[in-house]
Amino acid sequence: QKEVEQNSGPLSVPEGAIASLNCTYSDRGSQSFFWYRQYSGKSPELIMSIYSNGDKEDGRFTAQLNKASQYVSLLIRDSQPSDSATYLCAPREAGFQKLVFGTGTRLLVSP
Amino acid sequence: SAVISQKPSRDICQRGTSLTIQCQVDSQVTMMFWYRQQPGQSLTLIATANQGSEATYESGFVIDKFPISRPNLTFSTLTVSNMSPEDSSIYLCSVEGTGGSDYGYTFGSGTRLTVV
């Protein structure tokens, strides 16, 4: 059984701070990694994807990947109250098209 | 990215009955995925539906309980059969992004099912 682990939180940060969300995965063959944001009562929406070791930046979001350590993270700069949501890490399972979701980290950004 | 229309958005059903959930995609996609999200939990994949072949079910999910149809490349249904209160969940369909699975997956708006 492939596993994806995230700290469930809540992770509380003040407005304007950097939020750091972490994820470890067990499938060493995973090559594609996705971060989803899910607001309460809504479906997940894709915010970042990363495939290569290192950093990938998109606006206020930076995804970081270290395949050797089986670790992927998401940094949110200048956090806003509207960023308050659950963030789901989802590697694509090696050899398959399906995603394996972590339990999610709940982020709370206080004004 | 693909746009998915999922319905119903919510339903309250009596135990022992069945509910069929529909997902319509605005473009042709090879695979459609059906997930369950129980209250306060993450997403669990139920099955993968390919057009023209039987769905592939994940461990713990069986066709008799969750029959799936995939009649064409833009449409799929999931039926939750002989429901019990434990089936109360949000059910979501998902498809690959434009260009394939490396571009992420889009989700429908979900079906919130309550079984009483």
JSON list of C-alpha atoms in Angstrom, two decimals:
[
{"chain": "A", "resi": 1, "resn": "GLN", "atom": "CA", "xyz": [0.00, 0.00, 0.00]},
{"chain": "A", "resi": 2, "resn": "LYS", "atom": "CA", "xyz": [1.50, 3.29, -1.11]},
{"chain": "A", "resi": 3, "resn": "GLU", "atom": "CA", "xyz": [1.54, 5.87, 1.65]},
{"chain": "A", "resi": 4, "resn": "VAL", "atom": "CA", "xyz": [1.66, 9.63, 1.68]},
{"chain": "A", "resi": 5, "resn": "GLU", "atom": "CA", "xyz": [2.14, 11.35, 5.01]},
{"chain": "A", "resi": 6, "resn": "GLN", "atom": "CA", "xyz": [1.34, 14.92, 5.93]},
{"chain": "A", "resi": 7, "resn": "ASN", "atom": "CA", "xyz": [1.03, 16.66, 9.24]},
{"chain": "A", "resi": 8, "resn": "SER", "atom": "CA", "xyz": [-2.70, 17.13, 9.72]},
{"chain": "A", "resi": 9, "resn": "GLY", "atom": "CA", "xyz": [-2.23, 20.46, 11.48]},
{"chain": "A", "resi": 10, "resn": "PRO", "atom": "CA", "xyz": [-3.72, 22.90, 11.85]},
{"chain": "A", "resi": 11, "resn": "LEU", "atom": "CA", "xyz": [-0.73, 24.94, 10.83]},
{"chain": "A", "resi": 12, "resn": "SER", "atom": "CA", "xyz": [-1.36, 28.47, 12.03]},
{"chain": "A", "resi": 13, "resn": "VAL", "atom": "CA", "xyz": [0.54, 31.39, 10.52]},
{"chain": "A", "resi": 14, "resn": "PRO", "atom": "CA", "xyz": [-0.04, 35.15, 10.64]},
{"chain": "A", "resi": 15, "resn": "GLU", "atom": "CA", "xyz": [-0.96, 37.05, 7.53]},
{"chain": "A", "resi": 16, "resn": "GLY", "atom": "CA", "xyz": [2.11, 37.89, 5.46]},
{"chain": "A", "resi": 17, "resn": "ALA", "atom": "CA", "xyz": [4.21, 35.04, 6.81]},
{"chain": "A", "resi": 18, "resn": "ILE", "atom": "CA", "xyz": [5.56, 32.03, 4.93]},
{"chain": "A", "resi": 19, "resn": "ALA", "atom": "CA", "xyz": [3.62, 28.81, 5.34]},
{"chain": "A", "resi": 20, "resn": "SER", "atom": "CA", "xyz": [5.60, 25.60, 4.90]},
{"chain": "A", "resi": 21, "resn": "LEU", "atom": "CA", "xyz": [3.73, 22.39, 4.16]},
{"chain": "A", "resi": 22, "resn": "ASN", "atom": "CA", "xyz": [5.53, 19.07, 4.07]},
{"chain": "A", "resi": 23, "resn": "CYS", "atom": "CA", "xyz": [4.86, 15.65, 2.62]},
{"chain": "A", "resi": 24, "resn": "THR", "atom": "CA", "xyz": [6.70, 12.33, 2.53]},
{"chain": "A", "resi": 25, "resn": "TYR", "atom": "CA", "xyz": [5.83, 9.43, 0.28]},
{"chain": "A", "resi": 26, "resn": "SER", "atom": "CA", "xyz": [6.65, 5.75, 0.21]},
{"chain": "A", "resi": 27, "resn": "ASP", "atom": "CA", "xyz": [6.59, 5.02, -3.52]},
{"chain": "A", "resi": 28, "resn": "ARG", "atom": "CA", "xyz": [10.21, 5.47, -4.61]},
{"chain": "A", "resi": 29, "resn": "GLY", "atom": "CA", "xyz": [9.16, 5.20, -8.25]},
{"chain": "A", "resi": 30, "resn": "SER", "atom": "CA", "xyz": [6.82, 8.20, -8.19]},
{"chain": "A", "resi": 31, "resn": "GLN", "atom": "CA", "xyz": [7.87, 10.82, -10.73]},
{"chain": "A", "resi": 32, "resn": "SER", "atom": "CA", "xyz": [5.02, 13.34, -10.70]},
{"chain": "A", "resi": 33, "resn": "PHE", "atom": "CA", "xyz": [3.79, 15.22, -7.68]},
{"chain": "A", "resi": 34, "resn": "PHE", "atom": "CA", "xyz": [0.82, 17.50, -7.21]},
{"chain": "A", "resi": 35, "resn": "TRP", "atom": "CA", "xyz": [-0.42, 19.88, -4.57]},
{"chain": "A", "resi": 36, "resn": "TYR", "atom": "CA", "xyz": [-4.12, 20.49, -4.25]},
{"chain": "A", "resi": 37, "resn": "ARG", "atom": "CA", "xyz": [-5.98, 23.04, -2.19]},
{"chain": "A", "resi": 38, "resn": "GLN", "atom": "CA", "xyz": [-9.38, 22.15, -0.79]},
{"chain": "A", "resi": 39, "resn": "TYR", "atom": "CA", "xyz": [-11.65, 24.66, 0.83]},
{"chain": "A", "resi": 40, "resn": "SER", "atom": "CA", "xyz": [-14.22, 23.33, 3.26]},
{"chain": "A", "resi": 41, "resn": "GLY", "atom": "CA", "xyz": [-17.18, 21.89, 1.38]},
{"chain": "A", "resi": 42, "resn": "LYS", "atom": "CA", "xyz": [-15.47, 22.23, -1.99]},
{"chain": "A", "resi": 43, "resn": "SER", "atom": "CA", "xyz": [-13.64, 19.86, -4.29]},
{"chain": "A", "resi": 44, "resn": "PRO", "atom": "CA", "xyz": [-9.83, 19.90, -4.58]},
{"chain": "A", "resi": 45, "resn": "GLU", "atom": "CA", "xyz": [-8.22, 22.31, -6.99]},
{"chain": "A", "resi": 46, "resn": "LEU", "atom": "CA", "xyz": [-4.75, 21.87, -8.44]},
{"chain": "A", "resi": 47, "resn": "ILE", "atom": "CA", "xyz": [-2.29, 24.57, -7.45]},
{"chain": "A", "resi": 48, "resn": "MET", "atom": "CA", "xyz": [1.16, 23.15, -8.23]},
{"chain": "A", "resi": 49, "resn": "SER", "atom": "CA", "xyz": [2.86, 20.26, -9.96]},
{"chain": "A", "resi": 50, "resn": "ILE", "atom": "CA", "xyz": [6.52, 19.26, -9.81]},
{"chain": "A", "resi": 51, "resn": "TYR", "atom": "CA", "xyz": [8.47, 16.52, -11.54]},
{"chain": "A", "resi": 52, "resn": "SER", "atom": "CA", "xyz": [12.17, 17.30, -11.09]},
{"chain": "A", "resi": 53, "resn": "ASN", "atom": "CA", "xyz": [14.31, 17.64, -8.01]},
{"chain": "A", "resi": 54, "resn": "GLY", "atom": "CA", "xyz": [14.65, 21.21, -6.80]},
{"chain": "A", "resi": 55, "resn": "ASP", "atom": "CA", "xyz": [12.32, 24.14, -6.62]},
{"chain": "A", "resi": 56, "resn": "LYS", "atom": "CA", "xyz": [9.48, 25.26, -8.86]},
{"chain": "A", "resi": 57, "resn": "GLU", "atom": "CA", "xyz": [7.95, 28.67, -8.35]},
{"chain": "A", "resi": 58, "resn": "ASP", "atom": "CA", "xyz": [4.54, 29.93, -9.42]},
{"chain": "A", "resi": 59, "resn": "GLY", "atom": "CA", "xyz": [3.54, 33.27, -8.01]},
{"chain": "A", "resi": 60, "resn": "ARG", "atom": "CA", "xyz": [3.42, 33.04, -4.22]},
{"chain": "A", "resi": 61, "resn": "PHE", "atom": "CA", "xyz": [3.77, 29.26, -4.32]},
{"chain": "A", "resi": 62, "resn": "THR", "atom": "CA", "xyz": [7.01, 27.27, -4.42]},
{"chain": "A", "resi": 63, "resn": "ALA", "atom": "CA", "xyz": [7.08, 23.50, -4.62]},
{"chain": "A", "resi": 64, "resn": "GLN", "atom": "CA", "xyz": [10.23, 21.66, -3.57]},
{"chain": "A", "resi": 65, "resn": "LEU", "atom": "CA", "xyz": [11.07, 18.07, -4.43]},
{"chain": "A", "resi": 66, "resn": "ASN", "atom": "CA", "xyz": [13.79, 15.75, -3.15]},
{"chain": "A", "resi": 67, "resn": "LYS", "atom": "CA", "xyz": [13.30, 12.30, -4.64]},
{"chain": "A", "resi": 68, "resn": "ALA", "atom": "CA", "xyz": [16.23, 10.79, -2.76]},
{"chain": "A", "resi": 69, "resn": "SER", "atom": "CA", "xyz": [14.59, 11.71, 0.52]},
{"chain": "A", "resi": 70, "resn": "GLN", "atom": "CA", "xyz": [11.09, 11.01, -0.85]},
{"chain": "A", "resi": 71, "resn": "TYR", "atom": "CA", "xyz": [10.05, 14.44, 0.31]},
{"chain": "A", "resi": 72, "resn": "VAL", "atom": "CA", "xyz": [8.01, 17.17, -1.30]},
{"chain": "A", "resi": 73, "resn": "SER", "atom": "CA", "xyz": [7.00, 20.50, 0.18]},
{"chain": "A", "resi": 74, "resn": "LEU", "atom": "CA", "xyz": [4.95, 23.56, -0.62]},
{"chain": "A", "resi": 75, "resn": "LEU", "atom": "CA", "xyz": [5.85, 27.06, 0.48]},
{"chain": "A", "resi": 76, "resn": "ILE", "atom": "CA", "xyz": [3.29, 29.83, 0.43]},
{"chain": "A", "resi": 77, "resn": "ARG", "atom": "CA", "xyz": [4.79, 33.29, 0.66]},
{"chain": "A", "resi": 78, "resn": "ASP", "atom": "CA", "xyz": [2.90, 36.34, 1.91]},
{"chain": "A", "resi": 79, "resn": "SER", "atom": "CA", "xyz": [0.15, 34.09, 3.27]},
{"chain": "A", "resi": 80, "resn": "GLN", "atom": "CA", "xyz": [-3.37, 35.53, 3.09]},
{"chain": "A", "resi": 81, "resn": "PRO", "atom": "CA", "xyz": [-6.47, 34.61, 5.07]},
{"chain": "A", "resi": 82, "resn": "SER", "atom": "CA", "xyz": [-7.89, 33.35, 1.76]},
{"chain": "A", "resi": 83, "resn": "ASP", "atom": "CA", "xyz": [-5.16, 30.71, 1.76]},
{"chain": "A", "resi": 84, "resn": "SER", "atom": "CA", "xyz": [-6.81, 29.07, 4.77]},
{"chain": "A", "resi": 85, "resn": "ALA", "atom": "CA", "xyz": [-7.71, 25.62, 3.48]},
{"chain": "A", "resi": 86, "resn": "THR", "atom": "CA", "xyz": [-6.56, 22.02, 3.53]},
{"chain": "A", "resi": 87, "resn": "TYR", "atom": "CA", "xyz": [-3.58, 21.27, 1.31]},
{"chain": "A", "resi": 88, "resn": "LEU", "atom": "CA", "xyz": [-3.31, 17.80, -0.16]},
{"chain": "A", "resi": 89, "resn": "CYS", "atom": "CA", "xyz": [-0.11, 16.23, -1.42]},
{"chain": "A", "resi": 90, "resn": "ALA", "atom": "CA", "xyz": [-0.63, 13.71, -4.22]},
{"chain": "A", "resi": 91, "resn": "PRO", "atom": "CA", "xyz": [2.15, 11.74, -5.91]},
{"chain": "A", "resi": 92, "resn": "ARG", "atom": "CA", "xyz": [1.23, 9.82, -9.03]},
{"chain": "A", "resi": 93, "resn": "GLU", "atom": "CA", "xyz": [1.78, 6.15, -8.38]},
{"chain": "A", "resi": 94, "resn": "ALA", "atom": "CA", "xyz": [4.64, 4.69, -10.39]},
{"chain": "A", "resi": 95, "resn": "GLY", "atom": "CA", "xyz": [3.44, 2.76, -13.40]},
{"chain": "A", "resi": 96, "resn": "PHE", "atom": "CA", "xyz": [-0.13, 3.94, -13.02]},
{"chain": "A", "resi": 97, "resn": "GLN", "atom": "CA", "xyz": [-2.17, 7.00, -13.89]},
{"chain": "A", "resi": 98, "resn": "LYS", "atom": "CA", "xyz": [-3.75, 7.34, -10.46]},
{"chain": "A", "resi": 99, "resn": "LEU", "atom": "CA", "xyz": [-2.88, 9.68, -7.64]},
{"chain": "A", "resi": 100, "resn": "VAL", "atom": "CA", "xyz": [-2.36, 8.71, -4.02]},
{"chain": "A", "resi": 101, "resn": "PHE", "atom": "CA", "xyz": [-3.53, 11.42, -1.66]},
{"chain": "A", "resi": 102, "resn": "GLY", "atom": "CA", "xyz": [-2.09, 12.34, 1.68]},
{"chain": "A", "resi": 103, "resn": "THR", "atom": "CA", "xyz": [-4.32, 13.11, 4.62]},
{"chain": "A", "resi": 104, "resn": "GLY", "atom": "CA", "xyz": [-3.86, 16.82, 4.06]},
{"chain": "A", "resi": 105, "resn": "THR", "atom": "CA", "xyz": [-2.60, 19.69, 6.18]},
{"chain": "A", "resi": 106, "resn": "ARG", "atom": "CA", "xyz": [-5.06, 22.26, 7.38]},
{"chain": "A", "resi": 107, "resn": "LEU", "atom": "CA", "xyz": [-3.65, 25.77, 7.10]},
{"chain": "A", "resi": 108, "resn": "LEU", "atom": "CA", "xyz": [-5.06, 28.69, 9.07]},
{"chain": "A", "resi": 109, "resn": "VAL", "atom": "CA", "xyz": [-3.88, 32.19, 8.20]},
{"chain": "A", "resi": 110, "resn": "SER", "atom": "CA", "xyz": [-4.88, 34.76, 10.77]},
{"chain": "A", "resi": 111, "resn": "PRO", "atom": "CA", "xyz": [-5.34, 38.45, 9.86]},
{"chain": "B", "resi": 1, "resn": "SER", "atom": "CA", "xyz": [-8.16, 22.05, -18.21]},
{"chain": "B", "resi": 2, "resn": "ALA", "atom": "CA", "xyz": [-11.26, 19.91, -18.56]},
{"chain": "B", "resi": 3, "resn": "VAL", "atom": "CA", "xyz": [-14.55, 21.06, -17.07]},
{"chain": "B", "resi": 4, "resn": "ILE", "atom": "CA", "xyz": [-16.57, 18.43, -15.27]},
{"chain": "B", "resi": 5, "resn": "SER", "atom": "CA", "xyz": [-20.26, 18.60, -14.54]},
{"chain": "B", "resi": 6, "resn": "GLN", "atom": "CA", "xyz": [-21.19, 16.29, -11.68]},
{"chain": "B", "resi": 7, "resn": "LYS", "atom": "CA", "xyz": [-24.67, 15.61, -10.41]},
{"chain": "B", "resi": 8, "resn": "PRO", "atom": "CA", "xyz": [-26.48, 15.42, -8.14]},
{"chain": "B", "resi": 9, "resn": "SER", "atom": "CA", "xyz": [-24.61, 17.84, -5.91]},
{"chain": "B", "resi": 10, "resn": "ARG", "atom": "CA", "xyz": [-26.17, 16.31, -2.84]},
{"chain": "B", "resi": 11, "resn": "ASP", "atom": "CA", "xyz": [-28.78, 13.77, -1.86]},
{"chain": "B", "resi": 12, "resn": "ILE", "atom": "CA", "xyz": [-30.32, 12.21, 1.21]},
{"chain": "B", "resi": 13, "resn": "CYS", "atom": "CA", "xyz": [-31.17, 8.56, 0.68]},
{"chain": "B", "resi": 14, "resn": "GLN", "atom": "CA", "xyz": [-32.82, 5.78, 2.61]},
{"chain": "B", "resi": 15, "resn": "ARG", "atom": "CA", "xyz": [-30.71, 2.81, 3.61]},
{"chain": "B", "resi": 16, "resn": "GLY", "atom": "CA", "xyz": [-31.02, -0.13, 1.25]},
{"chain": "B", "resi": 17, "resn": "THR", "atom": "CA", "xyz": [-31.56, 2.04, -1.80]},
{"chain": "B", "resi": 18, "resn": "SER", "atom": "CA", "xyz": [-29.13, 2.97, -4.60]},
{"chain": "B", "resi": 19, "resn": "LEU", "atom": "CA", "xyz": [-27.93, 6.28, -5.98]},
{"chain": "B", "resi": 20, "resn": "THR", "atom": "CA", "xyz": [-26.34, 6.90, -9.36]},
{"chain": "B", "resi": 21, "resn": "ILE", "atom": "CA", "xyz": [-23.92, 9.78, -9.71]},
{"chain": "B", "resi": 22, "resn": "GLN", "atom": "CA", "xyz": [-23.14, 11.21, -13.13]},
{"chain": "B", "resi": 23, "resn": "CYS", "atom": "CA", "xyz": [-20.07, 12.98, -14.47]},
{"chain": "B", "resi": 24, "resn": "GLN", "atom": "CA", "xyz": [-19.99, 14.72, -17.82]},
{"chain": "B", "resi": 25, "resn": "VAL", "atom": "CA", "xyz": [-16.71, 16.09, -19.17]},
{"chain": "B", "resi": 26, "resn": "ASP", "atom": "CA", "xyz": [-16.44, 18.81, -21.80]},
{"chain": "B", "resi": 27, "resn": "SER", "atom": "CA", "xyz": [-13.67, 16.98, -23.66]},
{"chain": "B", "resi": 28, "resn": "GLN", "atom": "CA", "xyz": [-12.74, 13.42, -24.45]},
{"chain": "B", "resi": 29, "resn": "VAL", "atom": "CA", "xyz": [-10.63, 11.76, -21.77]},
{"chain": "B", "resi": 30, "resn": "THR", "atom": "CA", "xyz": [-9.17, 8.28, -21.61]},
{"chain": "B", "resi": 31, "resn": "MET", "atom": "CA", "xyz": [-9.52, 7.69, -17.91]},
{"chain": "B", "resi": 32, "resn": "MET", "atom": "CA", "xyz": [-11.99, 8.83, -15.30]},
{"chain": "B", "resi": 33, "resn": "PHE", "atom": "CA", "xyz": [-11.41, 8.30, -11.62]},
{"chain": "B", "resi": 34, "resn": "TRP", "atom": "CA", "xyz": [-13.96, 7.97, -8.85]},
{"chain": "B", "resi": 35, "resn": "TYR", "atom": "CA", "xyz": [-13.02, 8.97, -5.29]},
{"chain": "B", "resi": 36, "resn": "ARG", "atom": "CA", "xyz": [-14.69, 8.90, -1.92]},
{"chain": "B", "resi": 37, "resn": "GLN", "atom": "CA", "xyz": [-13.99, 11.45, 0.79]},
{"chain": "B", "resi": 38, "resn": "GLN", "atom": "CA", "xyz": [-15.42, 10.53, 4.15]},
{"chain": "B", "resi": 39, "resn": "PRO", "atom": "CA", "xyz": [-16.04, 13.28, 6.69]},
{"chain": "B", "resi": 40, "resn": "GLY", "atom": "CA", "xyz": [-12.78, 14.81, 7.85]},
{"chain": "B", "resi": 41, "resn": "GLN", "atom": "CA", "xyz": [-10.74, 12.41, 5.73]},
{"chain": "B", "resi": 42, "resn": "SER", "atom": "CA", "xyz": [-8.67, 12.58, 2.60]},
{"chain": "B", "resi": 43, "resn": "LEU", "atom": "CA", "xyz": [-9.55, 11.19, -0.80]},
{"chain": "B", "resi": 44, "resn": "THR", "atom": "CA", "xyz": [-9.65, 7.45, -1.39]},
{"chain": "B", "resi": 45, "resn": "LEU", "atom": "CA", "xyz": [-9.72, 6.12, -4.92]},
{"chain": "B", "resi": 46, "resn": "ILE", "atom": "CA", "xyz": [-12.64, 3.78, -5.56]},
{"chain": "B", "resi": 47, "resn": "ALA", "atom": "CA", "xyz": [-11.97, 2.82, -9.16]},
{"chain": "B", "resi": 48, "resn": "THR", "atom": "CA", "xyz": [-10.56, 3.87, -12.50]},
{"chain": "B", "resi": 49, "resn": "ALA", "atom": "CA", "xyz": [-12.96, 3.82, -15.45]},
{"chain": "B", "resi": 50, "resn": "ASN", "atom": "CA", "xyz": [-11.74, 3.33, -19.01]},
{"chain": "B", "resi": 51, "resn": "GLN", "atom": "CA", "xyz": [-14.08, 3.58, -21.96]},
{"chain": "B", "resi": 52, "resn": "GLY", "atom": "CA", "xyz": [-14.85, 0.20, -23.45]},
{"chain": "B", "resi": 53, "resn": "SER", "atom": "CA", "xyz": [-13.53, -1.91, -20.61]},
{"chain": "B", "resi": 54, "resn": "GLU", "atom": "CA", "xyz": [-14.48, -2.82, -17.09]},
{"chain": "B", "resi": 55, "resn": "ALA", "atom": "CA", "xyz": [-13.48, -0.48, -14.33]},
{"chain": "B", "resi": 56, "resn": "THR", "atom": "CA", "xyz": [-10.47, -1.30, -12.19]},
{"chain": "B", "resi": 57, "resn": "TYR", "atom": "CA", "xyz": [-11.36, -1.29, -8.51]},
{"chain": "B", "resi": 58, "resn": "GLU", "atom": "CA", "xyz": [-9.05, -0.51, -5.61]},
{"chain": "B", "resi": 59, "resn": "SER", "atom": "CA", "xyz": [-8.63, -2.79, -2.66]},
{"chain": "B", "resi": 60, "resn": "GLY", "atom": "CA", "xyz": [-11.69, -2.68, -0.46]},
{"chain": "B", "resi": 61, "resn": "PHE", "atom": "CA", "xyz": [-14.10, -1.67, -3.21]},
{"chain": "B", "resi": 62, "resn": "VAL", "atom": "CA", "xyz": [-16.15, -4.13, -5.26]},
{"chain": "B", "resi": 63, "resn": "ILE", "atom": "CA", "xyz": [-18.20, -3.88, -8.41]},
{"chain": "B", "resi": 64, "resn": "ASP", "atom": "CA", "xyz": [-21.38, -5.15, -6.79]},
{"chain": "B", "resi": 65, "resn": "LYS", "atom": "CA", "xyz": [-21.33, -2.26, -4.34]},
{"chain": "B", "resi": 66, "resn": "PHE", "atom": "CA", "xyz": [-20.02, 0.43, -6.69]},
{"chain": "B", "resi": 67, "resn": "PRO", "atom": "CA", "xyz": [-20.91, -0.44, -10.28]},
{"chain": "B", "resi": 68, "resn": "ILE", "atom": "CA", "xyz": [-19.46, 1.98, -12.82]},
{"chain": "B", "resi": 69, "resn": "SER", "atom": "CA", "xyz": [-20.41, 2.67, -16.39]},
{"chain": "B", "resi": 70, "resn": "ARG", "atom": "CA", "xyz": [-18.26, 4.39, -18.99]},
{"chain": "B", "resi": 71, "resn": "PRO", "atom": "CA", "xyz": [-20.25, 4.39, -22.24]},
{"chain": "B", "resi": 72, "resn": "ASN", "atom": "CA", "xyz": [-18.11, 6.98, -24.02]},
{"chain": "B", "resi": 73, "resn": "LEU", "atom": "CA", "xyz": [-15.09, 9.24, -23.62]},
{"chain": "B", "resi": 74, "resn": "THR", "atom": "CA", "xyz": [-16.98, 12.10, -21.98]},
{"chain": "B", "resi": 75, "resn": "PHE", "atom": "CA", "xyz": [-19.33, 10.43, -19.52]},
{"chain": "B", "resi": 76, "resn": "SER", "atom": "CA", "xyz": [-19.31, 8.06, -16.56]},
{"chain": "B", "resi": 77, "resn": "THR", "atom": "CA", "xyz": [-21.61, 7.02, -13.75]},
{"chain": "B", "resi": 78, "resn": "LEU", "atom": "CA", "xyz": [-20.96, 5.59, -10.32]},
{"chain": "B", "resi": 79, "resn": "THR", "atom": "CA", "xyz": [-23.75, 3.80, -8.48]},
{"chain": "B", "resi": 80, "resn": "VAL", "atom": "CA", "xyz": [-23.67, 3.35, -4.73]},
{"chain": "B", "resi": 81, "resn": "SER", "atom": "CA", "xyz": [-25.77, 0.25, -4.15]},
{"chain": "B", "resi": 82, "resn": "ASN", "atom": "CA", "xyz": [-27.67, -1.06, -1.15]},
{"chain": "B", "resi": 83, "resn": "MET", "atom": "CA", "xyz": [-26.62, 1.95, 0.86]},
{"chain": "B", "resi": 84, "resn": "SER", "atom": "CA", "xyz": [-25.95, 2.05, 4.57]},
{"chain": "B", "resi": 85, "resn": "PRO", "atom": "CA", "xyz": [-25.12, 5.04, 6.79]},
{"chain": "B", "resi": 86, "resn": "GLU", "atom": "CA", "xyz": [-21.43, 4.14, 6.41]},
{"chain": "B", "resi": 87, "resn": "ASP", "atom": "CA", "xyz": [-21.69, 5.15, 2.75]},
{"chain": "B", "resi": 88, "resn": "SER", "atom": "CA", "xyz": [-22.37, 8.75, 3.76]},
{"chain": "B", "resi": 89, "resn": "SER", "atom": "CA", "xyz": [-19.51, 10.59, 2.08]},
{"chain": "B", "resi": 90, "resn": "ILE", "atom": "CA", "xyz": [-18.59, 12.98, -0.65]},
{"chain": "B", "resi": 91, "resn": "TYR", "atom": "CA", "xyz": [-18.09, 11.24, -3.97]},
{"chain": "B", "resi": 92, "resn": "LEU", "atom": "CA", "xyz": [-15.91, 12.89, -6.59]},
{"chain": "B", "resi": 93, "resn": "CYS", "atom": "CA", "xyz": [-15.03, 12.15, -10.17]},
{"chain": "B", "resi": 94, "resn": "SER", "atom": "CA", "xyz": [-11.75, 13.24, -11.67]},
{"chain": "B", "resi": 95, "resn": "VAL", "atom": "CA", "xyz": [-10.03, 13.29, -15.05]},
{"chain": "B", "resi": 96, "resn": "GLU", "atom": "CA", "xyz": [-6.53, 13.84, -16.31]},
{"chain": "B", "resi": 97, "resn": "GLY", "atom": "CA", "xyz": [-5.46, 17.32, -17.24]},
{"chain": "B", "resi": 98, "resn": "THR", "atom": "CA", "xyz": [-5.00, 18.46, -20.80]},
{"chain": "B", "resi": 99, "resn": "GLY", "atom": "CA", "xyz": [-1.94, 16.74, -22.16]},
{"chain": "B", "resi": 100, "resn": "GLY", "atom": "CA", "xyz": [-2.16, 13.73, -19.91]},
{"chain": "B", "resi": 101, "resn": "SER", "atom": "CA", "xyz": [-1.72, 12.78, -16.30]},
{"chain": "B", "resi": 102, "resn": "ASP", "atom": "CA", "xyz": [1.52, 14.70, -15.88]},
{"chain": "B", "resi": 103, "resn": "TYR", "atom": "CA", "xyz": [-0.55, 17.86, -15.96]},
{"chain": "B", "resi": 104, "resn": "GLY", "atom": "CA", "xyz": [-2.56, 16.98, -12.90]},
{"chain": "B", "resi": 105, "resn": "TYR", "atom": "CA", "xyz": [-6.15, 16.04, -12.51]},
{"chain": "B", "resi": 106, "resn": "THR", "atom": "CA", "xyz": [-9.35, 18.04, -12.42]},
{"chain": "B", "resi": 107, "resn": "PHE", "atom": "CA", "xyz": [-12.19, 17.24, -10.06]},
{"chain": "B", "resi": 108, "resn": "GLY", "atom": "CA", "xyz": [-15.91, 17.53, -10.36]},
{"chain": "B", "resi": 109, "resn": "SER", "atom": "CA", "xyz": [-17.77, 19.55, -7.75]},
{"chain": "B", "resi": 110, "resn": "GLY", "atom": "CA", "xyz": [-18.64, 16.43, -5.80]},
{"chain": "B", "resi": 111, "resn": "THR", "atom": "CA", "xyz": [-21.78, 14.68, -4.59]},
{"chain": "B", "resi": 112, "resn": "ARG", "atom": "CA", "xyz": [-22.54, 14.89, -0.89]},
{"chain": "B", "resi": 113, "resn": "LEU", "atom": "CA", "xyz": [-24.42, 11.74, 0.05]},
{"chain": "B", "resi": 114, "resn": "THR", "atom": "CA", "xyz": [-26.21, 11.25, 3.34]},
{"chain": "B", "resi": 115, "resn": "VAL", "atom": "CA", "xyz": [-27.74, 7.85, 4.07]},
{"chain": "B", "resi": 116, "resn": "VAL", "atom": "CA", "xyz": [-30.40, 7.73, 6.76]}
]
